Coordinates of C-alpha atoms in Angstrom, one line a residue:
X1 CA 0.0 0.0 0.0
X2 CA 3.0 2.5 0.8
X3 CA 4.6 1.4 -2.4
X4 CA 1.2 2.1 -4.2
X5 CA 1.0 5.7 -2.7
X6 CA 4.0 6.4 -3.5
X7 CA 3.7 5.8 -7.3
X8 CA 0.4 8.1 -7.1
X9 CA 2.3 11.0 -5.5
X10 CA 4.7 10.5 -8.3
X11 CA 2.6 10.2 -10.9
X12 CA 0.7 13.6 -9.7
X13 CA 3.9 15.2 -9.2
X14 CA 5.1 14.3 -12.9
X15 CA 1.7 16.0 -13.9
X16 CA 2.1 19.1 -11.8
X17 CA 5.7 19.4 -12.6
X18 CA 6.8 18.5 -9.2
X19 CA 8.9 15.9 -9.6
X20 CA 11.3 13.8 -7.5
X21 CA 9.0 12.7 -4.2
X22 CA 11.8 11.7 -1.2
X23 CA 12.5 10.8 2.2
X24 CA 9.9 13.3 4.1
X25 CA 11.9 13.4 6.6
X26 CA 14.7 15.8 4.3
X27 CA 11.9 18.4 3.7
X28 CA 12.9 20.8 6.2
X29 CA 16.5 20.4 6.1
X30 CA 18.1 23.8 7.4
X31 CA 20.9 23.7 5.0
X32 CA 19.3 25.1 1.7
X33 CA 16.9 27.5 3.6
X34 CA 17.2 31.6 3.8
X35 CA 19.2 31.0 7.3
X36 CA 21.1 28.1 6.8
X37 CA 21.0 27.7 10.4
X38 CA 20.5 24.5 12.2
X39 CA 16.8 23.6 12.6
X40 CA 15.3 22.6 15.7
X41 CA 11.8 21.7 16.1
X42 CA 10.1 20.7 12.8
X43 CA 7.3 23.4 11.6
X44 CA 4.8 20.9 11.7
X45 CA 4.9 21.9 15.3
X46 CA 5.4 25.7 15.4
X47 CA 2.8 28.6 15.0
X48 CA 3.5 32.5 16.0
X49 CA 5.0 32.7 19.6
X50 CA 3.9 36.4 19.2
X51 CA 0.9 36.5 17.1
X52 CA -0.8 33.7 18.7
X53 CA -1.3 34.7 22.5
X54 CA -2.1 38.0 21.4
X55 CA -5.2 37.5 19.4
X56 CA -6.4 35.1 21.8
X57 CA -6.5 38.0 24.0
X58 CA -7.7 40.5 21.6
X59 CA -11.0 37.6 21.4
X60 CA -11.4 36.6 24.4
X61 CA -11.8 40.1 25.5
X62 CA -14.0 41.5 22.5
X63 CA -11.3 43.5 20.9
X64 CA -11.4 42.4 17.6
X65 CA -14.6 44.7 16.2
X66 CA -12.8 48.0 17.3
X67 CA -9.8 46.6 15.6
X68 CA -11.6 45.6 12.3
X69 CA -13.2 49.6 12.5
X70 CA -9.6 51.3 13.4
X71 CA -7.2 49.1 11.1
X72 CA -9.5 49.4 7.9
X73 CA -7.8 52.9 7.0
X74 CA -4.5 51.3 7.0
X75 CA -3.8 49.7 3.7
X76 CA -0.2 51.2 2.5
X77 CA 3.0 50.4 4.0
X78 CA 3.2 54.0 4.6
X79 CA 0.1 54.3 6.2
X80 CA 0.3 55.5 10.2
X81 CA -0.3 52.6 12.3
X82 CA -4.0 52.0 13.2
X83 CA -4.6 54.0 16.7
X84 CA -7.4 53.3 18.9
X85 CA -6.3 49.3 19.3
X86 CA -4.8 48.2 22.5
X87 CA -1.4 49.0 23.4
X88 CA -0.4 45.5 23.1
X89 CA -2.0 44.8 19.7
X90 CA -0.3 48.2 18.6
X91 CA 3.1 47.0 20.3
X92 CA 2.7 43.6 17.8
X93 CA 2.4 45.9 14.7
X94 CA 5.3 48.2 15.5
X95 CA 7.1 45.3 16.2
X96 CA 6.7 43.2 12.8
X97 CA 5.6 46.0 10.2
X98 CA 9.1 46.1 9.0
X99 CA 11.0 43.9 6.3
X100 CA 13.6 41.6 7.1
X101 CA 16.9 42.6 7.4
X102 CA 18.0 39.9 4.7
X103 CA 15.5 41.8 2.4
X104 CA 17.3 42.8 -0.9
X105 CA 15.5 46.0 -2.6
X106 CA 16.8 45.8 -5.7
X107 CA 15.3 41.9 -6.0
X108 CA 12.3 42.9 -5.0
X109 CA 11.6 45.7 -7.9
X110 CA 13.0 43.3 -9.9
X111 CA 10.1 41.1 -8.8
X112 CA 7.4 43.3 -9.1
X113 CA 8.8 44.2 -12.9
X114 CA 8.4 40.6 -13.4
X115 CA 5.2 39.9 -11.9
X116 CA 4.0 43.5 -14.4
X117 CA 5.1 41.5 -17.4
X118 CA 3.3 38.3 -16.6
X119 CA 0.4 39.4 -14.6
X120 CA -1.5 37.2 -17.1
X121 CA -0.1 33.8 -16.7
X122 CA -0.1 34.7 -13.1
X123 CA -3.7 36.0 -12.6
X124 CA -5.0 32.2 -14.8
X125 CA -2.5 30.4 -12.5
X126 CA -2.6 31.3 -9.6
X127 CA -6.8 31.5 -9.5
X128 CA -7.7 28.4 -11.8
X129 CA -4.6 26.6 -10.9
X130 CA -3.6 27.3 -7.2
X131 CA -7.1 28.3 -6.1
X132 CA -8.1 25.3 -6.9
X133 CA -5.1 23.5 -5.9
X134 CA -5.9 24.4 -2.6
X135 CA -9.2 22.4 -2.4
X136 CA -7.7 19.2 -2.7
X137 CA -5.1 19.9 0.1
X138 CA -6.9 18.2 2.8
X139 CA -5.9 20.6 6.1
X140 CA -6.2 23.9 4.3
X141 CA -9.6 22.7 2.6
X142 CA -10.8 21.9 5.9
X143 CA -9.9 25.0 7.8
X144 CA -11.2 26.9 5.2
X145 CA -14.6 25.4 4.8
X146 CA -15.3 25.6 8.6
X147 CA -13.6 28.9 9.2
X148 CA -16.0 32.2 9.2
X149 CA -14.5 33.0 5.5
X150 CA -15.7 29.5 4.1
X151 CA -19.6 30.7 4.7
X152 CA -19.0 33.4 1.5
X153 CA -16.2 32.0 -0.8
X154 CA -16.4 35.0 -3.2
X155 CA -15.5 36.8 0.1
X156 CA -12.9 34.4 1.5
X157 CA -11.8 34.4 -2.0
X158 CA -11.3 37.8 -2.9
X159 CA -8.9 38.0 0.6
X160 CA -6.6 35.2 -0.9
X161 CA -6.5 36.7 -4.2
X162 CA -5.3 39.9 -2.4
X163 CA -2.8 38.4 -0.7
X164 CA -1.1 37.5 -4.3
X165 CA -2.8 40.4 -6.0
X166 CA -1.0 43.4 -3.8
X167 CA 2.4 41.0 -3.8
X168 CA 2.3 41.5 -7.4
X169 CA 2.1 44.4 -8.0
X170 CA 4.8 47.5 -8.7
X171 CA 6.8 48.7 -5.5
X172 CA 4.5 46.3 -3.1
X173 CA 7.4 46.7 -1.0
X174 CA 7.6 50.0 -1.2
X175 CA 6.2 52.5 1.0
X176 CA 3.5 53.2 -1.2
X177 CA 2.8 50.1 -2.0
X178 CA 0.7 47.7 0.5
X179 CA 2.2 44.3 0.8
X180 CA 3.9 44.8 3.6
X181 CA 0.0 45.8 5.6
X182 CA -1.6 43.0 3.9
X183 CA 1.2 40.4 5.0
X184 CA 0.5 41.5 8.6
X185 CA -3.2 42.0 8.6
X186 CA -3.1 38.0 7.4
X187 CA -1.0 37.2 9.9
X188 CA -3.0 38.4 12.4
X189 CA -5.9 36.6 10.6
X190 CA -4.0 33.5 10.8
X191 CA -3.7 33.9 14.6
X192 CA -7.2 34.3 15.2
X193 CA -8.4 31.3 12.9
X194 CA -5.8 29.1 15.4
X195 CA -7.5 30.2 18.6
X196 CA -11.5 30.1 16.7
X197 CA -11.2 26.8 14.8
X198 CA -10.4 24.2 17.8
X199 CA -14.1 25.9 19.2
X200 CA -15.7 24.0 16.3
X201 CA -16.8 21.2 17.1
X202 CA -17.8 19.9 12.9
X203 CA -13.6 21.0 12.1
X204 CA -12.5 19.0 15.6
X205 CA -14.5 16.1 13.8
X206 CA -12.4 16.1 10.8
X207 CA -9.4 17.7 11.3
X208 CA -5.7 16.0 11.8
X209 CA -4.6 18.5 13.8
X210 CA -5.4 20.0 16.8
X211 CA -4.2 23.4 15.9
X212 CA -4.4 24.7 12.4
X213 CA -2.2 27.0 10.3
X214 CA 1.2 25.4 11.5
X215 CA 4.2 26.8 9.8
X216 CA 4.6 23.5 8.0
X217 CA 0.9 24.7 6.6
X218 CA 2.4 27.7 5.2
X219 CA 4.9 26.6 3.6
X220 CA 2.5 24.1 1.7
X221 CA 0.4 27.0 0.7
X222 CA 4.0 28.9 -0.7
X223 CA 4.3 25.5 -2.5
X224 CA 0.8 25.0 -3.9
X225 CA 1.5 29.0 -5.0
X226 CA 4.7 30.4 -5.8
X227 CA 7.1 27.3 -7.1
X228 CA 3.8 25.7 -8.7
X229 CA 3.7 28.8 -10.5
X230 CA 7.5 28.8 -11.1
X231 CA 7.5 25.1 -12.6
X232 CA 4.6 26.2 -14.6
X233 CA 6.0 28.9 -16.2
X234 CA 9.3 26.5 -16.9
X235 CA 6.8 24.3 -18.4
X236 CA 5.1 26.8 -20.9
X237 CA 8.5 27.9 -22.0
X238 CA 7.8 31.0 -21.2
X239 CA 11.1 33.5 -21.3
X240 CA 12.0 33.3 -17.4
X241 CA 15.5 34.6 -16.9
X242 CA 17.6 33.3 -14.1
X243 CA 17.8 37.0 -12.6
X244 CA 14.1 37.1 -12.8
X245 CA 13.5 33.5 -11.3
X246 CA 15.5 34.5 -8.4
X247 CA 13.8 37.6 -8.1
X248 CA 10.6 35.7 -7.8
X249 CA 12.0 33.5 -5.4
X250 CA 12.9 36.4 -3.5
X251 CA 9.7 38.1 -3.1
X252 CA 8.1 34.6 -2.0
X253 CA 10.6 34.1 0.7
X254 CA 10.0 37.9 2.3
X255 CA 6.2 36.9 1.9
X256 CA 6.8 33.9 4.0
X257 CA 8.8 35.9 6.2
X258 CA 6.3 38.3 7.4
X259 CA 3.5 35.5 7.7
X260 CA 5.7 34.4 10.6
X261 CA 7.6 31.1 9.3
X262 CA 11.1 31.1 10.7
X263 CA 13.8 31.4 8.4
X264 CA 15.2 28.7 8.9
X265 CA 12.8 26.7 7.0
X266 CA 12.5 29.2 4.2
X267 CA 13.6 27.6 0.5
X268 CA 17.0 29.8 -0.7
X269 CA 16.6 28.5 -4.0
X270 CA 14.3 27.0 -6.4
X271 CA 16.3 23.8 -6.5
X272 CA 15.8 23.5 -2.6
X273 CA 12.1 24.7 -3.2
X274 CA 11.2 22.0 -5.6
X275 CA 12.9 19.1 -3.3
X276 CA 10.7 20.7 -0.2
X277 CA 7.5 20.7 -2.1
X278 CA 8.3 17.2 -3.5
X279 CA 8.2 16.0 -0.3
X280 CA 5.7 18.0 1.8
X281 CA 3.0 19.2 -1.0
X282 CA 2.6 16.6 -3.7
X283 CA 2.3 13.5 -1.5
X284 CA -0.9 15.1 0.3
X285 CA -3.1 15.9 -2.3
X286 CA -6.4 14.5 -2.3
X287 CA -10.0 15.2 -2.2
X288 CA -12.3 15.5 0.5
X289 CA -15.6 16.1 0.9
X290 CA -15.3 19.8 1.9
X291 CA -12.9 20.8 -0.8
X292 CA -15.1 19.5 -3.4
X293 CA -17.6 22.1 -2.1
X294 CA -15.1 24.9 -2.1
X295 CA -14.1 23.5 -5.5
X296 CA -17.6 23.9 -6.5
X297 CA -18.3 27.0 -5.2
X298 CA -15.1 28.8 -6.7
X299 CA -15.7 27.4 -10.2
X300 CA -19.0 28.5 -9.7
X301 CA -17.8 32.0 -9.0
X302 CA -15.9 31.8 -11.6
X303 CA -18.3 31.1 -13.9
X304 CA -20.0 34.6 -13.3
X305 CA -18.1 36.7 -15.5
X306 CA -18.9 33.9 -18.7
X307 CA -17.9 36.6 -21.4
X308 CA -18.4 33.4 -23.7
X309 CA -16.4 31.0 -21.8
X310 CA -18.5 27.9 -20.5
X311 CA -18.3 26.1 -17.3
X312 CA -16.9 23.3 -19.5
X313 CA -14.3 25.3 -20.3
X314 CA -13.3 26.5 -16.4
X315 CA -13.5 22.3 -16.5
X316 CA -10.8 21.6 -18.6
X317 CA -8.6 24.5 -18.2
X318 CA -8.0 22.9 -14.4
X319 CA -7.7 19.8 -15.6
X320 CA -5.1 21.4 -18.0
X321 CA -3.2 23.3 -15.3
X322 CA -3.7 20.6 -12.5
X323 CA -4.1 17.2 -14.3
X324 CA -7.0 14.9 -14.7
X325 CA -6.5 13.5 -11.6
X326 CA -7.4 16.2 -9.7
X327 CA -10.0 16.8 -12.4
X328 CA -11.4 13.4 -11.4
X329 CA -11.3 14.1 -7.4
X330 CA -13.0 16.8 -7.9
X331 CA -16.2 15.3 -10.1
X332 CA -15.2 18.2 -12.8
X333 CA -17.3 17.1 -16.3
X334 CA -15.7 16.3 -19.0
X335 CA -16.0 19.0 -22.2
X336 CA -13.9 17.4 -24.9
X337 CA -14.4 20.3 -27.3
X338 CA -12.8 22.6 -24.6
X339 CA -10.2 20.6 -23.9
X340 CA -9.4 20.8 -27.3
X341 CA -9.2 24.2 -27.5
X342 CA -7.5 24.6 -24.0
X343 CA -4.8 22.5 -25.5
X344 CA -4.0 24.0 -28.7
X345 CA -5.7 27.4 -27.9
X346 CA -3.2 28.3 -24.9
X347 CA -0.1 27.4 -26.1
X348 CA -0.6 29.6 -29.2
X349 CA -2.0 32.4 -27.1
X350 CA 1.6 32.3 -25.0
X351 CA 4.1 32.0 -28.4
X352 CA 1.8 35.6 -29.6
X353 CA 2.3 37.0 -26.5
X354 CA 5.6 36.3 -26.2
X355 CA 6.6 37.5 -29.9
X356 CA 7.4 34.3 -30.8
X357 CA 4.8 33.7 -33.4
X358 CA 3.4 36.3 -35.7
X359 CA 0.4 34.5 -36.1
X360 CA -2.4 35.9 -33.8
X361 CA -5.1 33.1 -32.8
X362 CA -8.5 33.9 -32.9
X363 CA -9.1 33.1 -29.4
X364 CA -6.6 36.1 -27.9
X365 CA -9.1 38.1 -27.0
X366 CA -11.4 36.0 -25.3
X367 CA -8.0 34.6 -23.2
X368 CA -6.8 38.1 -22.5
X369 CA -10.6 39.6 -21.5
X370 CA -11.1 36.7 -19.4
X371 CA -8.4 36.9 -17.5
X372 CA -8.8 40.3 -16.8
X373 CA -12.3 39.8 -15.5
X374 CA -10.7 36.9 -13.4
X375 CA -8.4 39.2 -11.4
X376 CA -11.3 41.6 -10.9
X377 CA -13.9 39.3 -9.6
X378 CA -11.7 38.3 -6.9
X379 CA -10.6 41.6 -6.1
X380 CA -13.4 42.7 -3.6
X381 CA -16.1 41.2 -5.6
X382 CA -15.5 42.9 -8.7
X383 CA -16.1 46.3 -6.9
X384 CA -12.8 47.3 -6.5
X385 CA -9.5 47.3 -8.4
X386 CA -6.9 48.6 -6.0
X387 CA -7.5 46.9 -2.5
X388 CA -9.9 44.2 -0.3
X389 CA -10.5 44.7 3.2
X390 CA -9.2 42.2 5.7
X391 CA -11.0 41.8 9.0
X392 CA -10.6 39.2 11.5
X393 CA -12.8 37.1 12.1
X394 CA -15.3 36.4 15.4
X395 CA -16.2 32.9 15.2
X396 CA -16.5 29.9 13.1
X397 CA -19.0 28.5 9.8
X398 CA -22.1 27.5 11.8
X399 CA -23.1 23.8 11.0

């Protein structure tokens, strides 16, 4: 049976690109991380020292609506720290609204540049590819379904797509720009989901964990996102310059950073990257019964902005980005005349956009307009182009 599992995970991570499924117990080796210093106790088993304690207070005392009131005015990294909190929840924010010392400036506009130049392959991968990624990772699926947020995906969703939306963009590191605010109010988020979620009695009944959001749980998510995305972009053949790849890297690894992961843990290249996600994201994947219901309810949003393209299509273009596998898990129906065109509709819509064939196909514009409208349905429900609020949450999904 181990043998047989084994061949699966490798046979899902030849189709995602994430190849090369080891001994798990390599996955966190210090050597090739951002610190290189020796690791202790595995992230499996850590959460946020500082974070943590805090927001149980901050609930336990009824904090959190007067926090959700004062902190919705800060959105730029510039932006004065939100007054009228408590002194210890202001204390936390002085305290981690900085970058890290290891951050490199020059990598990190280099970043955004990149992320300007393929916003489009980003946007389709990142929503039809790690969005739904996400649903078949069994603990993320789970605390996401019976978390507040997983009562209104398109809500839950457009926060996510934030998180990748404002990392993207130009000078998010910058004082104008707002990753930095949006890396911290999700941390904060995190923190509160780990005191809320053991209260629920349907997540205690199907969870694997007793406390949710380890850093180990992070660190899949920065899997399932940034190096999918950076072994998908391998795989299109799209122009991805070593400078630029290591840029990309770099932006990831100061995301991780200020979600609270330690260091040590933290991939320093994509070589180590790969090997970690081998071992800790591919073998996981599978359905279960709530991620086929975010699964649903994300295609399903998805399928809102139609502009021509059928649910069929949305279908296949996850099969194409995620493999038929998944496809299966997650009862997707089959539209053979869309997985035609995904197939030999894409690739040609990348070698036009890239300048490497003159030949326009007839299906750019309904590629390029629908990935536009993507990023904008997720970004506050359509409403807004420029930010989404975060607010922390009170309690759990009711039954």
């Amino acid at each position: 049976m181990k043998n047989l599992s084994r061949r699966k995970a490798l046979s899902l991570g030849v189709a995602l690109g994430l190849v090369g499924v080891a001994n798990p117990g390599q996955a966190w080796a210090s050597t090739g991380s951002v610190a290189g210093a020796a690791a202790g106790t595995g992230p499996e088993w850590i959460w946020d020292d500082a974070a943590d304690p805090l927001m149980a207070s901050m609930l336990d005392n009824g904090h959190v609506p007067a926090i959700n009131t004062a902190w919705a005015s800060w959105v730029n990294n510039n932006d004065p720290l939100p007054t009228g909190v408590p002194a210890e929840f202001a204390a936390h924010l002085r305290q981690v609204n900085r970058l890290p010392s290891w951050a490199d400036p020059a990598k990190l506009a280099r970043a955004a540049d990149f992320n300007r130049r393929r916003d489009t392959y980003l946007f389709m991968l990142y929503g039809l590819g790690s969005g739904i990624m996400s649903t078949v990772i069994p603990r993320e699926a789970k605390s996401v379904y019976w978390s507040a947020g997983g009562a209104d995906m398109q809500d839950r969703a457009a926060k996510t797509f934030t998180f990748g939306y404002d990392l993207s963009q130009l000078g998010a590191f910058e004082p104008t720009g707002q990753f930095v605010v949006t890396a911290n109010k999700t941390r904060v988020v995190h923190a509160a989901v780990r005191h809320l979620l053991p209260q629920s009695p349907h997540w205690r009944a199907v969870a694997d964990e007793s406390v949710p959001i380890s850093a180990a749980d992070i660190l899949v998510t920065f899997h399932s996102l940034g190096t999918y995305v950076y072994r998908k972009l391998l795989d299109w053949r799209i122009p991805f310059p070593a400078a630029d790849q290591e840029a990309f890297l770099h932006s990831w690894q100061v995301a991780v950073h200020l979600l609270g992961v330690p260091d040590e843990y933290i991939p320093q290249t994509w070589a180590a990257a790969e090997r970690q996600s081998a071992q800790v994201l591919t073998p996981i994947l599978t359905p279960s019964t709530e991620g086929i219901a975010l699964a649903e309810d994300l295609l399903g949003l998805t399928a809102q902005i139609d502009l021509g393209v059928t649910r069929g299509f949305l279908n296949e273009f996850v099969r194409y980005v995620l493999s038929d596998e998944v496809g299966d898990w997650l009862g997707l129906k089959r539209d053979y005349a869309s997985a035609a065109l995904v197939r030999t509709a894409w690739p040609a819509f990348i070698l036009f956009r890239e300048g490497l064939s003159p030949v326009m196909p007839g299906t750019f514009y309904m590629f390029d307009q629908f990935v536009r409208a993507l990023g904008m349905l997720f970004l506050n429900k359509g409403s807004s182009g420029t930010t989404t609020p975060i607010t922390i949450p009170t309690g759990n999904r009711a039954g």
